[in-house]
mmCIF file of C-alpha atoms in Angstrom:
data_model
loop_
_atom_site.group_PDB
_atom_site.id
_atom_site.type_symbol
_atom_site.label_atom_id
_atom_site.label_comp_id
_atom_site.label_asym_id
_atom_site.label_seq_id
_atom_site.Cartn_x
_atom_site.Cartn_y
_atom_site.Cartn_z
ATOM 1 C CA MET A 1 81.391 88.004 91.970
ATOM 2 C CA ARG A 2 83.878 88.552 89.598
ATOM 3 C CA THR A 3 84.184 92.294 90.360
ATOM 4 C CA GLN A 4 84.872 91.303 93.924
ATOM 5 C CA SER A 5 87.229 88.672 92.957
ATOM 6 C CA ARG A 6 89.209 91.433 90.865
ATOM 7 C CA ARG A 7 88.805 94.023 93.607
ATOM 8 C CA MET A 8 90.340 91.313 95.996
ATOM 9 C CA ALA A 9 93.032 90.529 93.894
ATOM 10 C CA PHE A 10 94.038 94.171 92.916
ATOM 11 C CA CYS A 11 94.216 95.326 96.527
ATOM 12 C CA GLY A 12 96.188 92.255 97.583
ATOM 13 C CA VAL A 13 98.740 92.602 94.862
ATOM 14 C CA LEU A 14 99.040 96.103 96.184
ATOM 15 C CA VAL A 15 99.360 96.033 99.758
ATOM 16 C CA SER A 16 101.832 92.997 98.824
ATOM 17 C CA LEU A 17 104.183 95.545 97.163
ATOM 18 C CA ALA A 18 103.784 98.044 99.632
ATOM 19 C CA ALA A 19 104.513 95.908 102.609
ATOM 20 C CA VAL A 20 107.357 94.101 100.444
ATOM 21 C CA LEU A 21 108.788 97.899 100.246
ATOM 22 C CA LEU A 22 108.407 98.717 103.593
ATOM 23 C CA ILE A 23 110.105 95.743 104.619
ATOM 24 C CA LEU A 24 113.002 95.938 102.436
ATOM 25 C CA SER A 25 113.781 99.230 102.918
ATOM 26 C CA THR A 26 117.639 100.019 104.354
ATOM 27 C CA PRO A 27 118.502 102.741 106.719
ATOM 28 C CA SER A 28 119.243 105.484 104.104
ATOM 29 C CA ALA A 29 115.718 105.166 103.003
ATOM 30 C CA VAL A 30 113.946 105.581 105.995
ATOM 31 C CA LEU A 31 111.841 108.337 104.241
ATOM 32 C CA CYS A 32 111.690 106.824 100.671
ATOM 33 C CA SER A 33 109.952 103.497 101.209
ATOM 34 C CA PRO A 34 107.331 104.885 102.936
ATOM 35 C CA ILE A 35 106.540 107.308 100.440
ATOM 36 C CA LEU A 36 106.590 104.723 98.238
ATOM 37 C CA ALA A 37 104.359 102.622 99.906
ATOM 38 C CA MET A 38 101.547 105.489 100.052
ATOM 39 C CA VAL A 39 102.115 105.999 96.308
ATOM 40 C CA VAL A 40 101.494 101.940 95.652
ATOM 41 C CA LEU A 41 98.221 102.209 97.749
ATOM 42 C CA LEU A 42 97.091 105.429 95.613
ATOM 43 C CA PRO A 43 95.250 103.391 92.986
ATOM 44 C CA VAL A 44 93.239 101.078 96.226
ATOM 45 C CA ARG A 45 91.805 104.911 97.217
ATOM 46 C CA LEU A 46 91.026 106.254 93.934
ATOM 47 C CA GLU A 47 89.435 103.116 92.684
ATOM 48 C CA TYR A 48 87.821 101.823 95.656
ATOM 49 C CA GLY A 49 87.271 104.745 98.339
ATOM 50 C CA THR A 50 88.821 105.544 101.472
ATOM 51 C CA ARG A 51 87.472 102.727 103.605
ATOM 52 C CA THR A 52 88.929 100.124 101.334
ATOM 53 C CA ALA A 53 92.466 101.965 101.372
ATOM 54 C CA ALA A 54 92.337 102.436 104.791
ATOM 55 C CA THR A 55 91.655 98.387 105.007
ATOM 56 C CA ALA A 56 95.095 98.266 103.161
ATOM 57 C CA TYR A 57 97.107 100.735 104.755
ATOM 58 C CA ALA A 58 96.057 99.005 108.062
ATOM 59 C CA ALA A 59 97.569 95.724 106.326
ATOM 60 C CA ALA A 60 100.387 97.104 104.751
ATOM 61 C CA ALA A 61 101.479 98.539 108.321
ATOM 62 C CA LEU A 62 100.605 95.043 109.962
ATOM 63 C CA LEU A 63 102.528 92.979 107.552
ATOM 64 C CA ALA A 64 105.627 95.595 107.641
ATOM 65 C CA LEU A 65 105.646 96.534 111.491
ATOM 66 C CA PRO A 66 106.793 92.526 112.436
ATOM 67 C CA LEU A 67 108.772 91.549 109.406
ATOM 68 C CA ALA A 68 111.075 94.823 108.656
ATOM 69 C CA VAL A 69 114.502 95.183 108.335
ATOM 70 C CA ASN A 70 114.424 98.725 109.209
ATOM 71 C CA LEU A 71 111.850 99.316 111.762
ATOM 72 C CA GLU A 72 112.099 103.264 111.184
ATOM 73 C CA ALA A 73 110.720 103.117 108.185
ATOM 74 C CA ALA A 74 107.837 100.506 109.137
ATOM 75 C CA LEU A 75 106.994 103.523 112.055
ATOM 76 C CA VAL A 76 106.965 105.770 109.457
ATOM 77 C CA TYR A 77 104.674 104.456 107.577
ATOM 78 C CA LEU A 78 102.248 103.911 110.326
ATOM 79 C CA PHE A 79 102.320 107.247 111.526
ATOM 80 C CA PHE A 80 102.324 108.747 107.901
ATOM 81 C CA GLY A 81 100.840 106.126 105.613
ATOM 82 C CA TRP A 82 96.801 106.960 106.483
ATOM 83 C CA TYR A 83 97.801 111.044 105.074
ATOM 84 C CA PRO A 84 96.780 109.648 101.541
ATOM 85 C CA MET A 85 93.079 108.774 102.640
ATOM 86 C CA LEU A 86 92.921 112.495 104.802
ATOM 87 C CA ARG A 87 94.178 114.744 101.655
ATOM 88 C CA PRO A 88 91.233 114.925 99.587
ATOM 89 C CA ARG A 89 89.503 116.492 102.877
ATOM 90 C CA ILE A 90 92.311 118.832 103.245
ATOM 91 C CA ALA A 91 92.493 119.571 99.470
ATOM 92 C CA ALA A 92 88.568 120.505 99.943
ATOM 93 C CA LEU A 93 89.119 123.261 102.241
ATOM 94 C CA PRO A 94 88.204 126.664 100.952
ATOM 95 C CA SER A 95 91.625 128.759 101.585
ATOM 96 C CA GLN A 96 95.116 127.607 100.246
ATOM 97 C CA LEU A 97 96.762 129.065 103.446
ATOM 98 C CA LEU A 98 94.697 127.422 105.683
ATOM 99 C CA ARG A 99 95.329 123.972 103.446
ATOM 100 C CA LEU A 100 98.980 124.416 104.165
ATOM 101 C CA ALA A 101 98.065 125.164 107.864
ATOM 102 C CA VAL A 102 96.767 122.006 108.077
ATOM 103 C CA ARG A 103 99.069 120.012 106.078
ATOM 104 C CA LEU A 104 101.616 121.144 108.627
ATOM 105 C CA ALA A 105 99.754 121.008 111.673
ATOM 106 C CA VAL A 106 99.068 117.091 110.665
ATOM 107 C CA CYS A 107 102.487 116.704 109.527
ATOM 108 C CA ASN A 108 104.326 118.117 112.970
ATOM 109 C CA THR A 109 101.792 116.335 115.331
ATOM 110 C CA ALA A 110 102.632 112.989 113.797
ATOM 111 C CA MET A 111 106.214 113.860 113.523
ATOM 112 C CA LEU A 112 106.368 114.546 117.324
ATOM 113 C CA LEU A 113 104.413 111.554 118.131
ATOM 114 C CA LEU A 114 106.642 109.294 115.774
ATOM 115 C CA TYR A 115 110.148 110.291 117.425
ATOM 116 C CA GLY A 116 108.552 110.938 121.057
ATOM 117 C CA LEU A 117 107.435 107.638 121.292
ATOM 118 C CA VAL A 118 111.166 106.078 119.429
ATOM 119 C CA TRP A 119 112.604 108.446 121.708
ATOM 120 C CA ARG A 120 110.761 106.810 124.807
ATOM 121 C CA LEU A 121 111.214 103.087 123.332
ATOM 122 C CA LEU A 122 114.883 103.770 122.997
ATOM 123 C CA GLY A 123 115.469 105.508 126.176
ATOM 124 C CA LEU A 124 117.064 108.281 124.790
ATOM 125 C CA PRO A 125 117.808 111.257 127.261
ATOM 126 C CA ALA A 126 115.376 114.360 126.405
ATOM 127 C CA GLU A 127 118.054 116.852 125.241
ATOM 128 C CA SER A 128 119.103 114.535 122.246
ATOM 129 C CA GLY A 129 120.588 117.254 119.970
ATOM 130 C CA GLY A 130 119.027 120.228 121.718
ATOM 131 C CA PRO A 131 116.133 122.367 121.118
ATOM 132 C CA LEU A 132 117.826 123.612 117.603
ATOM 133 C CA TRP A 133 118.206 120.675 116.111
ATOM 134 C CA THR A 134 114.905 119.311 116.783
ATOM 135 C CA ALA A 135 113.490 122.763 115.308
ATOM 136 C CA LEU A 136 115.257 122.194 112.040
ATOM 137 C CA LEU A 137 114.115 118.288 112.378
ATOM 138 C CA LEU A 138 110.760 119.760 112.404
ATOM 139 C CA VAL A 139 111.498 122.005 109.627
ATOM 140 C CA LEU A 140 113.194 119.612 107.519
ATOM 141 C CA GLY A 141 110.362 116.753 108.100
ATOM 142 C CA SER A 142 107.868 119.659 107.095
ATOM 143 C CA LEU A 143 109.380 120.372 103.675
ATOM 144 C CA VAL A 144 109.905 116.507 103.029
ATOM 145 C CA PHE A 145 106.264 116.335 103.840
ATOM 146 C CA LEU A 146 104.946 119.306 101.850
ATOM 147 C CA LEU A 147 106.998 117.608 98.914
ATOM 148 C CA THR A 148 105.361 114.090 99.557
ATOM 149 C CA ASP A 149 101.862 116.160 99.202
ATOM 150 C CA ARG A 150 102.843 117.027 95.718
ATOM 151 C CA VAL A 151 104.069 113.773 94.705
ATOM 152 C CA LEU A 152 100.686 112.536 95.462
ATOM 153 C CA GLU A 153 99.085 114.914 93.843
ATOM 154 C CA ARG A 154 100.952 114.277 90.681
ATOM 155 C CA MET A 155 100.601 110.726 91.242
ATOM 156 C CA GLU A 156 96.628 110.883 91.148
ATOM 157 C CA ARG A 157 97.052 112.604 88.323
ATOM 158 C CA LEU A 158 99.216 109.861 86.377
ATOM 159 C CA TRP A 159 96.702 107.353 87.837
ATOM 160 C CA ARG A 160 93.948 109.039 85.976
ATOM 161 C CA LEU A 161 95.285 110.166 83.108
ATOM 162 C CA ARG A 162 97.479 107.273 82.073
ATOM 163 C CA LEU A 163 97.743 104.459 84.108
ATOM 164 C CA ARG A 164 94.343 103.348 85.279
ATOM 165 C CA LYS A 165 93.205 102.445 81.286
ATOM 166 C CA ARG A 166 96.369 99.455 81.396
ATOM 167 C CA PHE A 167 94.163 98.047 84.638
ATOM 168 C CA PHE A 168 90.683 98.627 83.844
ATOM 169 C CA GLN A 169 89.835 98.444 80.507
ATOM 170 C CA ALA A 170 85.688 99.666 79.708
#
């Protein structure tokens, strides 16, 4: 029973921290807050598995959506926050080129769905910015996503090598 209580407490604190990062996000931190929330929830996946991490992601997203000062940051997390759970499957693909293609496909699909929804909800005209502007945003968003993937990889390594022993004694 003690391990179950520890697990609940650990996950609860990290979900709360992720939700607070999203709730207190400013317009200038539209991408930073969701990335930090993903990093905060990495230990949940690494320690307790993908299923528990999916529950933690859903809890943080559901807490942030109605309470967020900056709704765009909460929506970015809703559309991209699940990526750390998919990351190990992509990393297991045999070819580096295939891994890159899958990452970019995931990113661009989520980006198009997210901003298609936002444009629909806000009633923006379809020609907002034009196709060149849209292509530039997709390229820059893809670069940020690939950098986020690298950050997640390094934070996983940091958790395993240095931080884990501070939270879990043998």
